Short mmCIF file of C-alpha atoms and ligand atoms in Angstrom, two decimals:
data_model
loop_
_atom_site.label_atom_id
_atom_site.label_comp_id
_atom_site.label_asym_id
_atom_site.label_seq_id
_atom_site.Cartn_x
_atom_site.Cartn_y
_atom_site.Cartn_z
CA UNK P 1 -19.69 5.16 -27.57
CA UNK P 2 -15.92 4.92 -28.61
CA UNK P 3 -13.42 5.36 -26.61
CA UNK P 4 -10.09 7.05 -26.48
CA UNK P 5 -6.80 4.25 -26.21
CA UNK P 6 -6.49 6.25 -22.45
CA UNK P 7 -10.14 5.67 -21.71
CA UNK P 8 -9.97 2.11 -22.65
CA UNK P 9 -6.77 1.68 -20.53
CA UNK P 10 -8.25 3.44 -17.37
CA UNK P 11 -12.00 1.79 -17.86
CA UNK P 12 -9.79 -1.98 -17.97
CA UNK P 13 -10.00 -3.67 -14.12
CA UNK P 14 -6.51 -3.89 -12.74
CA UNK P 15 -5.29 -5.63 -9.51
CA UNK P 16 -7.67 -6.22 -7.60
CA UNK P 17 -10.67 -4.24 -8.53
CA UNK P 18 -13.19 -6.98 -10.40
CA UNK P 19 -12.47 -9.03 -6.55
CA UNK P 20 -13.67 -5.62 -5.01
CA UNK P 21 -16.46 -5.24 -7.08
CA UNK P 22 -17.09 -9.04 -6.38
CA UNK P 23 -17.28 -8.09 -2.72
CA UNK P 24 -18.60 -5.34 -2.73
CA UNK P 25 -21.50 -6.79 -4.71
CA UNK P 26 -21.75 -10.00 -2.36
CA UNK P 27 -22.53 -7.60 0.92
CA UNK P 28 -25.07 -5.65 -0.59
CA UNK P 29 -26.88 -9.04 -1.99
CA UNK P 30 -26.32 -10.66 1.00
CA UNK P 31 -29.43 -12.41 3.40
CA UNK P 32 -29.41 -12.06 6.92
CA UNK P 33 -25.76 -13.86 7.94
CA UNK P 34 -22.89 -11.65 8.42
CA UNK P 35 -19.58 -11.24 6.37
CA UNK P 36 -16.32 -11.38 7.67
CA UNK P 37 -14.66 -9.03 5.74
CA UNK P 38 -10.56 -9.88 5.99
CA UNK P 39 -10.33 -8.24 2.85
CA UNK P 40 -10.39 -4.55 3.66
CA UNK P 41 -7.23 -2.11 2.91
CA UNK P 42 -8.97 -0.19 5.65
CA UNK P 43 -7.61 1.32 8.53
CA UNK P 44 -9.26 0.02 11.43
CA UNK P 45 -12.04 2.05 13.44
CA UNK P 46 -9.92 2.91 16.38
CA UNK P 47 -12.13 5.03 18.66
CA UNK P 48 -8.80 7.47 19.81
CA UNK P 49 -8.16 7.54 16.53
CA UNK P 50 -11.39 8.89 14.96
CA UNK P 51 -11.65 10.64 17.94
CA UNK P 52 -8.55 12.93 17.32
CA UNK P 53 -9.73 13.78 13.71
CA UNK P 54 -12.98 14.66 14.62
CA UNK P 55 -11.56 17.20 17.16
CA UNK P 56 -8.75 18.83 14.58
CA UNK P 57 -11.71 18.96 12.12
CA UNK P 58 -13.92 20.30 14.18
CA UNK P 59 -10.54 22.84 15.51
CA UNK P 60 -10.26 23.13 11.31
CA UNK P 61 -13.99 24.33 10.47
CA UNK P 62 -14.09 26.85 13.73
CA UNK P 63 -10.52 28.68 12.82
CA UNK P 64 -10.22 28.34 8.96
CA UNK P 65 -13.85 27.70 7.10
CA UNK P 66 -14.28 30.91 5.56
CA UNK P 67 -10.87 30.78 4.31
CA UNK P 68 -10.40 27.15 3.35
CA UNK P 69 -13.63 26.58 2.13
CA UNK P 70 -14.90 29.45 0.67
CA UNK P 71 -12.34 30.17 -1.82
CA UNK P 72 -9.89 28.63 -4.04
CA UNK P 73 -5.86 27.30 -2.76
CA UNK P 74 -2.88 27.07 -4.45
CA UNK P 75 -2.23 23.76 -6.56
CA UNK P 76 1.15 23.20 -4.10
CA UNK P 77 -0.94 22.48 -0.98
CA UNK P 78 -2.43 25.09 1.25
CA UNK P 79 0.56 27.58 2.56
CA UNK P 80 0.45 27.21 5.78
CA UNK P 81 0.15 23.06 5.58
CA UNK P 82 2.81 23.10 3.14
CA UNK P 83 5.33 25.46 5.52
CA UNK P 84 4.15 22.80 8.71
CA UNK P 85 4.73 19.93 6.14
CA UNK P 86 8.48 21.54 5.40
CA UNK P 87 9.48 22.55 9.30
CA UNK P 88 8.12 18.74 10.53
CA UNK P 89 10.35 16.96 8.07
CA UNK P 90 13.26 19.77 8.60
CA UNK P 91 12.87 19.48 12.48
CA UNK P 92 12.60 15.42 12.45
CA UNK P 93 15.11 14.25 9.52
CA UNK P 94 17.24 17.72 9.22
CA UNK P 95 16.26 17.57 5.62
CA UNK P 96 16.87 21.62 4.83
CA UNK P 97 14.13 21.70 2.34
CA UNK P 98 11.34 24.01 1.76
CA UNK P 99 7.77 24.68 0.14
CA UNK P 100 9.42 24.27 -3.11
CA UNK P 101 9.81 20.66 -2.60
CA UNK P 102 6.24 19.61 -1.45
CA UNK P 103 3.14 18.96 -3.40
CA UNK P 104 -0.25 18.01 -1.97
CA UNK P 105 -2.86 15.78 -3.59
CA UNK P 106 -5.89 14.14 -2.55
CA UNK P 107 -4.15 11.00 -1.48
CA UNK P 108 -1.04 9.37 -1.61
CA UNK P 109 -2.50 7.27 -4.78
CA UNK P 110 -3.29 10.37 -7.33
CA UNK P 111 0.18 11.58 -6.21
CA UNK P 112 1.82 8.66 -7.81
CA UNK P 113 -0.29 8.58 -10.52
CA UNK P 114 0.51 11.84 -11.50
CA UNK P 115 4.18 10.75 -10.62
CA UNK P 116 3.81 7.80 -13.39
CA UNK P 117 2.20 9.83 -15.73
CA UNK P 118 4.86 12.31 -15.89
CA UNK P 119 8.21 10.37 -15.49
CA UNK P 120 7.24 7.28 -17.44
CA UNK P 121 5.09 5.17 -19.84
CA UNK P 122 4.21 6.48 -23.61
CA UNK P 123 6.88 4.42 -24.90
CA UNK P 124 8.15 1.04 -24.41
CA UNK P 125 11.61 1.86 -23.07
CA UNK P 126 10.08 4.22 -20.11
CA UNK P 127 7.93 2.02 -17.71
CA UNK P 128 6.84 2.29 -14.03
CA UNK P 129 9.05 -0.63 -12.78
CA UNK P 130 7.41 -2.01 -9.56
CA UNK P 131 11.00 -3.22 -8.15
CA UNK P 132 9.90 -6.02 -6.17
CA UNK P 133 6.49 -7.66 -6.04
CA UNK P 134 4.45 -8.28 -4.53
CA UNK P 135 3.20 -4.69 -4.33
CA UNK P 136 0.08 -2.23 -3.49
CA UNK P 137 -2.35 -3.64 -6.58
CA UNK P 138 -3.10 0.38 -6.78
CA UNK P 139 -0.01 0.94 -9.03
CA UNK P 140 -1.19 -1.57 -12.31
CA UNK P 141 -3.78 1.16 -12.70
CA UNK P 142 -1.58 4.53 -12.45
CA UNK P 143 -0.10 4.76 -15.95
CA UNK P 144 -2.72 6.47 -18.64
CA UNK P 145 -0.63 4.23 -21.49
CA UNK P 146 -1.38 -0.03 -22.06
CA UNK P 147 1.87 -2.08 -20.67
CA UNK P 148 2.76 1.46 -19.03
CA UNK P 149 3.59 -0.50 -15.61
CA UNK P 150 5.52 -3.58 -14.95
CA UNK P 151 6.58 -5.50 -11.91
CA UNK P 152 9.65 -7.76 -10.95
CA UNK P 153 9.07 -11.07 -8.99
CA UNK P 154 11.30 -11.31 -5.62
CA UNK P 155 13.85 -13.26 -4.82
CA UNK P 156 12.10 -16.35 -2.14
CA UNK P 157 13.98 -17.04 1.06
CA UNK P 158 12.61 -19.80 3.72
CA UNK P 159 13.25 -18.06 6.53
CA UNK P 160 12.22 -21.05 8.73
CA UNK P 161 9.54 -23.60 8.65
CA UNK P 162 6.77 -21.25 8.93
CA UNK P 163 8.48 -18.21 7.68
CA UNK P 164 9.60 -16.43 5.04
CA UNK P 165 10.72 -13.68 3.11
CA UNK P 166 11.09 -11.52 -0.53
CA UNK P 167 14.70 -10.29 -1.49
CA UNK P 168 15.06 -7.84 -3.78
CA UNK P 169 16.23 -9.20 -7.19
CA UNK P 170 18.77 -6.44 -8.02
CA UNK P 171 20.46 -8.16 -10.94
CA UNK P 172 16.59 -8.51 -12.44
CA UNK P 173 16.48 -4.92 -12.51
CA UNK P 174 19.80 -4.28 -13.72
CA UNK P 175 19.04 -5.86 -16.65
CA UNK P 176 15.63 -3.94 -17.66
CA UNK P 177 16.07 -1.67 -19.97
CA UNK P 178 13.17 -0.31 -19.79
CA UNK P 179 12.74 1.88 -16.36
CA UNK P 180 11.03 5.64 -16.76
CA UNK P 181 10.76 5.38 -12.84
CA UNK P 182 10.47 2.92 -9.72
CA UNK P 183 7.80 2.47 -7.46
CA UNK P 184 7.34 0.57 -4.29
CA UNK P 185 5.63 0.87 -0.53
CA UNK P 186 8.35 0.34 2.61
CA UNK P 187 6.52 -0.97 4.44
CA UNK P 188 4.74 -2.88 1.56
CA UNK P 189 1.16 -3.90 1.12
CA UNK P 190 0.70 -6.38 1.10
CA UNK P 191 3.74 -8.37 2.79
CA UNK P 192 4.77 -5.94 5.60
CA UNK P 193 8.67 -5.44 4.05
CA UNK P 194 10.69 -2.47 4.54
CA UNK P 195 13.51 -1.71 2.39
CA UNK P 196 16.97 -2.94 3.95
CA UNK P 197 19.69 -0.57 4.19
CA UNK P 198 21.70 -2.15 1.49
CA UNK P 199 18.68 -2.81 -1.09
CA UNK P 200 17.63 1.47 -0.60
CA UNK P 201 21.49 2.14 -1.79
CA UNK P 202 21.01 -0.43 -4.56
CA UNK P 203 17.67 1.11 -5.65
CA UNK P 204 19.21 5.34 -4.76
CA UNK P 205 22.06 4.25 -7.00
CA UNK P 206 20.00 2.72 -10.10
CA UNK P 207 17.76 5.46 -10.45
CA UNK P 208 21.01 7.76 -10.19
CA UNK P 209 22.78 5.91 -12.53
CA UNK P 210 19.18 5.80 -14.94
CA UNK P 211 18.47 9.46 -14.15
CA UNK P 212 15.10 8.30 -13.21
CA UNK P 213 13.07 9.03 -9.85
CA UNK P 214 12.69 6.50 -7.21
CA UNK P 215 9.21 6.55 -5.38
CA UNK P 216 9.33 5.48 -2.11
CA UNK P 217 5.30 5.19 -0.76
CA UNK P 218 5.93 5.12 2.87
CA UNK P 219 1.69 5.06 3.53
CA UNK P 220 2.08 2.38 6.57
CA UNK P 221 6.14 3.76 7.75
CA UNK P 222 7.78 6.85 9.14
CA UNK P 223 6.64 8.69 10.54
CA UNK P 224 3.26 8.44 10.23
CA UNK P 225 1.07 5.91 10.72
CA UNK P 226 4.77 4.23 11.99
CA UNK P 227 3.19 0.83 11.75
CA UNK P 228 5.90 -1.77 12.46
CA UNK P 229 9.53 -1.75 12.08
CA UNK P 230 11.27 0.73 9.25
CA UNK P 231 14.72 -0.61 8.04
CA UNK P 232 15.09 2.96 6.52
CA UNK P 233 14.06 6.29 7.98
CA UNK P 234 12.81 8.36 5.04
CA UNK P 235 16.09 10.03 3.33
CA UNK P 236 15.60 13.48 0.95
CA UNK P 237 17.74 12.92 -2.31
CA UNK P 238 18.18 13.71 -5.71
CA UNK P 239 16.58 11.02 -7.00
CA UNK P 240 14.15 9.97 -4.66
CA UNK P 241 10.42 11.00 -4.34
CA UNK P 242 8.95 10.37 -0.65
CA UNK P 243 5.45 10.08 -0.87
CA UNK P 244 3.28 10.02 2.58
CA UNK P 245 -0.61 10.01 3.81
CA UNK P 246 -2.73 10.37 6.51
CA UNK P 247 -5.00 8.09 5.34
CA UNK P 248 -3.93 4.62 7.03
CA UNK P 249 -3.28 7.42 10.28
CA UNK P 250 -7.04 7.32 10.19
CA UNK P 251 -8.42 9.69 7.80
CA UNK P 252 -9.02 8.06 4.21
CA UNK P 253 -12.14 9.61 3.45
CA UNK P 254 -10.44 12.76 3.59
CA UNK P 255 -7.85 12.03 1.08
CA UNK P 256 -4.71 13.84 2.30
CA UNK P 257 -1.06 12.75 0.84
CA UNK P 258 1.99 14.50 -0.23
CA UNK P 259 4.93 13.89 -1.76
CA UNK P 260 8.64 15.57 -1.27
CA UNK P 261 11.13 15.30 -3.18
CA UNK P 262 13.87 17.77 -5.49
CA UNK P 263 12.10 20.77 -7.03
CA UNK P 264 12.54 19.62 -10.15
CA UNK P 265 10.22 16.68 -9.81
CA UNK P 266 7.57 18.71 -7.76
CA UNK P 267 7.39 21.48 -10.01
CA UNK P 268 5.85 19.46 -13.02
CA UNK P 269 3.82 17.54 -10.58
CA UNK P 270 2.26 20.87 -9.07
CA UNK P 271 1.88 21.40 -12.47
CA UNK P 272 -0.29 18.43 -13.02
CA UNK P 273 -2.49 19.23 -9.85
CA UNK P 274 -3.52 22.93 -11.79
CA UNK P 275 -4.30 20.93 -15.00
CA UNK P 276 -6.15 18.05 -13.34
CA UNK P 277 -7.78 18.97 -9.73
CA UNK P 278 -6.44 22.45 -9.19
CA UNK P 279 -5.61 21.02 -5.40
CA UNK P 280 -6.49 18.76 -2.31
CA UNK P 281 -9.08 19.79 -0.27
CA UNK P 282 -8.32 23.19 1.86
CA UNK P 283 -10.27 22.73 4.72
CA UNK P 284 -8.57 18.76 5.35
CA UNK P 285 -5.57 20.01 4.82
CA UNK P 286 -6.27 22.85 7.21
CA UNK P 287 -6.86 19.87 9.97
CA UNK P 288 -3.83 18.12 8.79
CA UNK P 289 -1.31 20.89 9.25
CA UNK P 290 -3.27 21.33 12.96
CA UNK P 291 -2.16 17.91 13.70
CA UNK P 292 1.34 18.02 12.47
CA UNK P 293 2.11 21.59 14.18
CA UNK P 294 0.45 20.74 17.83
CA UNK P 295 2.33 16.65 17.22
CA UNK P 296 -0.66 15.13 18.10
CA UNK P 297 -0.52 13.11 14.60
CA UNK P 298 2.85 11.65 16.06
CA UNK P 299 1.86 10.92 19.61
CA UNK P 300 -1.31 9.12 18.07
CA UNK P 301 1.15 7.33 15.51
CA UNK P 302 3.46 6.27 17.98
CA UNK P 303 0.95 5.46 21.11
CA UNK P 304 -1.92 4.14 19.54
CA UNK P 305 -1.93 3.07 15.95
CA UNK P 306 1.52 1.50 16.58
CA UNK P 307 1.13 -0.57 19.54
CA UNK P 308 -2.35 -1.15 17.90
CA UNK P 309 -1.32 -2.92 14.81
CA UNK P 310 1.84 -4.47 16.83
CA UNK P 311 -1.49 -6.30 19.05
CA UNK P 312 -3.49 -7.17 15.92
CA UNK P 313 -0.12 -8.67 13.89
CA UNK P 314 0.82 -10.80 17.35
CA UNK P 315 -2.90 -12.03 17.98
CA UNK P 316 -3.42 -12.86 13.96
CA UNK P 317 0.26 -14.87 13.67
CA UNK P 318 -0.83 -16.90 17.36
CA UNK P 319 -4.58 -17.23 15.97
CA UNK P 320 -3.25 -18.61 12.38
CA UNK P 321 -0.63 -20.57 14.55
CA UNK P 322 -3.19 -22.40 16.58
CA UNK P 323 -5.32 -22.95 13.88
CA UNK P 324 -3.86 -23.72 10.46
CA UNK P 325 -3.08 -27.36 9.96
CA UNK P 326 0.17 -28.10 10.87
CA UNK P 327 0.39 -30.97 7.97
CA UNK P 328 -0.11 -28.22 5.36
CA UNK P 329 3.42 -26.35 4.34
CA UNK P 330 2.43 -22.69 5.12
CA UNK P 331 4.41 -19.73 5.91
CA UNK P 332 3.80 -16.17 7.43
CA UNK P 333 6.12 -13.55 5.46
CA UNK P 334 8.33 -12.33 8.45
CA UNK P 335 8.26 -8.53 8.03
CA UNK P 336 6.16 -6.83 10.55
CA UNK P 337 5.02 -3.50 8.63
CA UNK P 338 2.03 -2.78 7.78
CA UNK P 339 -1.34 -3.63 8.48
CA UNK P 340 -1.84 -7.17 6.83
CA UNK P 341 -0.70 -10.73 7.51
CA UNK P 342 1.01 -12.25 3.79
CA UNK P 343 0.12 -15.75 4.20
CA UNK P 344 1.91 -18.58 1.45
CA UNK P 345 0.66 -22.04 1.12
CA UNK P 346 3.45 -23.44 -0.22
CA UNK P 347 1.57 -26.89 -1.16
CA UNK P 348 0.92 -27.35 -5.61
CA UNK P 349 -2.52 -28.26 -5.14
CA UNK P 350 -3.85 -24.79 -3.65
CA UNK P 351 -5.03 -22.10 -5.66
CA UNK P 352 -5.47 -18.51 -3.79
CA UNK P 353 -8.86 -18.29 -6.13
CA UNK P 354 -10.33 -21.68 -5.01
CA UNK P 355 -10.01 -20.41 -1.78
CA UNK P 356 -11.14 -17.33 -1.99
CA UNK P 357 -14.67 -18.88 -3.75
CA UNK P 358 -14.77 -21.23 -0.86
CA UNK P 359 -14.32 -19.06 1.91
CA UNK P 360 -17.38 -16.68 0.17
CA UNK P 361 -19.01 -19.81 0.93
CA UNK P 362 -18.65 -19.16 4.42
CA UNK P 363 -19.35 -16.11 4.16
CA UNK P 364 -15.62 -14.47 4.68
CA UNK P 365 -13.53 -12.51 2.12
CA UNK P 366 -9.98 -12.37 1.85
CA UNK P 367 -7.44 -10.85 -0.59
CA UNK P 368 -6.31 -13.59 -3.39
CA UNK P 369 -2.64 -13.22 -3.71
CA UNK P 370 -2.38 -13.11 -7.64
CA UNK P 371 -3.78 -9.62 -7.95
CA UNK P 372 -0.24 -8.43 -6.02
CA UNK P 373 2.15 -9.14 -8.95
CA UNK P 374 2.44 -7.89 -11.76
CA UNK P 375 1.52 -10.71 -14.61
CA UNK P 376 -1.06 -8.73 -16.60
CA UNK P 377 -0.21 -10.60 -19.80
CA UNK P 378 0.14 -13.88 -18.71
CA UNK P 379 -2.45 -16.38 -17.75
CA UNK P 380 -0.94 -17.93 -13.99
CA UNK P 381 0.95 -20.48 -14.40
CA UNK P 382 0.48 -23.72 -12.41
CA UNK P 383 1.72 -23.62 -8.80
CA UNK P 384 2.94 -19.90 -9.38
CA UNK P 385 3.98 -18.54 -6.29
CA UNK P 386 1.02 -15.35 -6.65
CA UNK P 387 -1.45 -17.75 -6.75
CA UNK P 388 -0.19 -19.80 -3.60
CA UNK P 389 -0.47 -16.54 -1.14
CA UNK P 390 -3.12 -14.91 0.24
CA UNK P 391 -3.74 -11.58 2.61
CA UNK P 392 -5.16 -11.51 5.23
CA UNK P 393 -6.29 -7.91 6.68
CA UNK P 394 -5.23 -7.14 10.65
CA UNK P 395 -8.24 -4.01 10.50
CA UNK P 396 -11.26 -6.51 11.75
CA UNK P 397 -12.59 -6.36 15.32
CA UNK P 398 -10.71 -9.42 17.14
CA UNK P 399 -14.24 -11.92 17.04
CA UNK P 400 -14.27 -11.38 13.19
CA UNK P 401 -10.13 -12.46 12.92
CA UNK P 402 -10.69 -15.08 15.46
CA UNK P 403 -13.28 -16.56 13.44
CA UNK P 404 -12.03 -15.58 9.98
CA UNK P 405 -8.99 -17.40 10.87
CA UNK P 406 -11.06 -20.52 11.80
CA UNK P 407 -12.77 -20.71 8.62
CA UNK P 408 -10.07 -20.63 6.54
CA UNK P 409 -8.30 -23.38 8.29
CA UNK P 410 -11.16 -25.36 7.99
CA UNK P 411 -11.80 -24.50 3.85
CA UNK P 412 -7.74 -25.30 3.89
CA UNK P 413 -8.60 -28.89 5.21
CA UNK P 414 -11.38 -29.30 2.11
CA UNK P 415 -8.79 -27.91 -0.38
CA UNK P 416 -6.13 -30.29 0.69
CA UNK P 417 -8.75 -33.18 0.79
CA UNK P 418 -9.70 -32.22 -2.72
CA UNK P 419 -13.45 -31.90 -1.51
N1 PLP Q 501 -0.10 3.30 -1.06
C1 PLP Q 501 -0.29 2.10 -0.50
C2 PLP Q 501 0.88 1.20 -0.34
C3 PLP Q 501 -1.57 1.70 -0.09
O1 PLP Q 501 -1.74 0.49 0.45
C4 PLP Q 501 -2.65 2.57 -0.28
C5 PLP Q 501 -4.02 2.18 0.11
O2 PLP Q 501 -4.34 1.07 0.42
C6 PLP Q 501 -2.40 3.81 -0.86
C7 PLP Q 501 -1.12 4.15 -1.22
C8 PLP Q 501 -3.49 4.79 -1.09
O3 PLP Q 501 -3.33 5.81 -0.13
P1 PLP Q 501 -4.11 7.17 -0.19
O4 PLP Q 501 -5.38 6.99 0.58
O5 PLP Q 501 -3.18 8.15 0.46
O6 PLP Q 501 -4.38 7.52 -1.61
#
């Protein structure tokens, strides 16, 4: 079997997939003892949560089977989510724009896919520039061309002794030459930053300057799921492509995004959904427009999955507190978005993978930090800052972080001791 340079580039493991796989492999091998999965990019299980989707489904199939189901829907997004879509962002941010600025895809991920594979890669001077890693690992995969996607390291600020945070390196991107379009999540997985207002002008007035879009993933922000602080409400521009999901609101499996922006980046990405998919599925976005109409996708964002996450993050950063050993130089990356915990063990002698093999030992996965940045070419270099972090995931029932935290203090202590 040969084949094509695109198949090769899509069949290649990016991110973190072969750690996935690894996992994924692990549970289903696994004897009796259970895992401790702290790993996951999961929403967590929240009974309200699953509760409300299984109603507005259920609301879905009753009023709209027959005609979401049984026929085919326009590549744009089923009319009537795409009009709710339009009047919710109208009536919350006064936006002014209409169905001819929203597509929707299955997911918030094929939408910037189909973003990267029409506004850059196929040459080296138009690249997917990933402004400020670390970022979602989902974006090394999205261009269909090799060295199609490429990231920028941050800027590191030691916040305090057991804090810090990423800057945006803005004179790093100046000097690339090589942009087709940006890409980043506010709030970001994995670290839990939101754009500052000054570093969202910097980034509006590059890609103006460039004539390139900016795509802004806000999957964990406003104003939905709303998990932790936003520097930046979600602004419509002519540069800028908003892309949003239900999925970390609690409904992955049904793969709902979209993404609004100017028409003349949704029209060729509409255009994409009729050669690719022909469109999302009608009957989820049937329940999706149900639950932005009747607001009960913001009341759930705002008085459950918020305060939910706000919990989790608070327990997690006490639990680590009390636990890690104080001798050890680690940090907690001090934005609050999001639904991880961004740890860095800023010590030369650990190595995120060393842990991660240890602490499958014990029987409890976490993310490796590595996979976050962009370094596809290069082998890590020693004491790299990607290979000094690790994430932590704030979806796993409180027993399972309690005791996830304890074990990786204690595979800390071995690493340090050189055991
Ligand atoms: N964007 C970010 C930042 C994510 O973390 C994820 C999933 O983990 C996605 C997008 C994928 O979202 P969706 O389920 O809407 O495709």
């Amino acid at each position: 079997m040969i084949l094509s340079p695109i198949g090769r580039k899509m069949d290649a493991k990016s991110g973190l997939r072969s750690i996935m796989e690894d996992i994924a492999m692990s549970v289903v091998n696994a004897g009796s003892e259970p895992w401790i999965n702290l790993s996951v990019g999961n929403p967590a299980p929240i009974p309200a949560v699953m509760s409300m989707w299984r109603q507005l489904t259920e609301q879905a199939v009753s009023t709209s089977f027959e005609m979401s189901s049984c026929g085919y829907g326009p590549s744009r997004g089923a009319p009537q989510l795409v009009a709710a879509i339009a009047d919710y962002f109208n009536g919350m941010y006064q936006w002014g724009i209409g169905p001819e600025n929203v597509v929707v895809g299955p997911g918030s991920q094929m939408l910037c896919f189909i973003a990267a594979a029409i506004f850059a890669g196929g040459s080296p001077d138009s690249r997917a520039i990933m402004p400020l890693t670390p970022d979602y690992t989902g974006y090394q995969g999205l261009c269909l061309h090799a060295d199609g996607v490429a990231g920028i390291e941050p800027v590191i600020q030691r916040v305090d002794d057991r804090s810090f945070r990423y800057a945006l390196d803005e004179p790093a991107i100046e000097r690339r030459d090589d942009i087709g379009m940006l890409l980043l999540s506010s709030p970001s997985n994995p670290a839990g930053r939101s754009l500052e207002p000054g570093e969202y002008k910097a980034l509006v007035k590059i890609s103006e300057h460039r004539d390139i879009p900016l795509l802004i993933d806000n999957a964990y922000g406003e104003p939905f799921p709303r998990i932790g602080e936003g520097r930046v409400p979600p602004q419509f521009s002519d540069t800028v492509i908003n892309c949003f999901s239900v999925s970390k609101a609690g409904l992955p499996g049904e793969r709902i995004g979209f993404a609004i922006a100017p028409e003349r980046y949704v029209s060729p990405m509409v255009s994409f959904m009729t050669n690719s998919m022909l469109h999302a599925s009608s009957l989820a976005q049937a329940t999706v427009a149900i639950a932005l109409r009747s607001g009960r996708l913001d009341t759930l964002s705002s008085d459950v999955i918020a305060p939910f996450y706000a919990n989790r993050r608070q327990l997690a950063e006490e639990l680590l507190a009390a636990a890690l050993p104080t001798d050890i130089n680690w940090r907690l990356h001090a934005g609050s978005g999001g639904m991880f915990s961004w740890l860095w063990i800023d010590e030369p002698w650990f190595s995120d993978m060393e842990l991660y093999q240890r602490l499958k030992l014990r029987h409890v996965f976490i993310a490796p930090g590595r996979g976050f940045f962009l370094d596809a070419h290069q082998p890590p270099r020693a004491s790299w800052h990607g290979t000094q972090c690790i994430r932590v995931s704030l979806s796993a029932d409180e027993p399972s972080l309690a005791e996830g935290i304890r074990r990786i203090a204690a595979a800390l202590r071995e690493l340090q001791a050189g055991q």
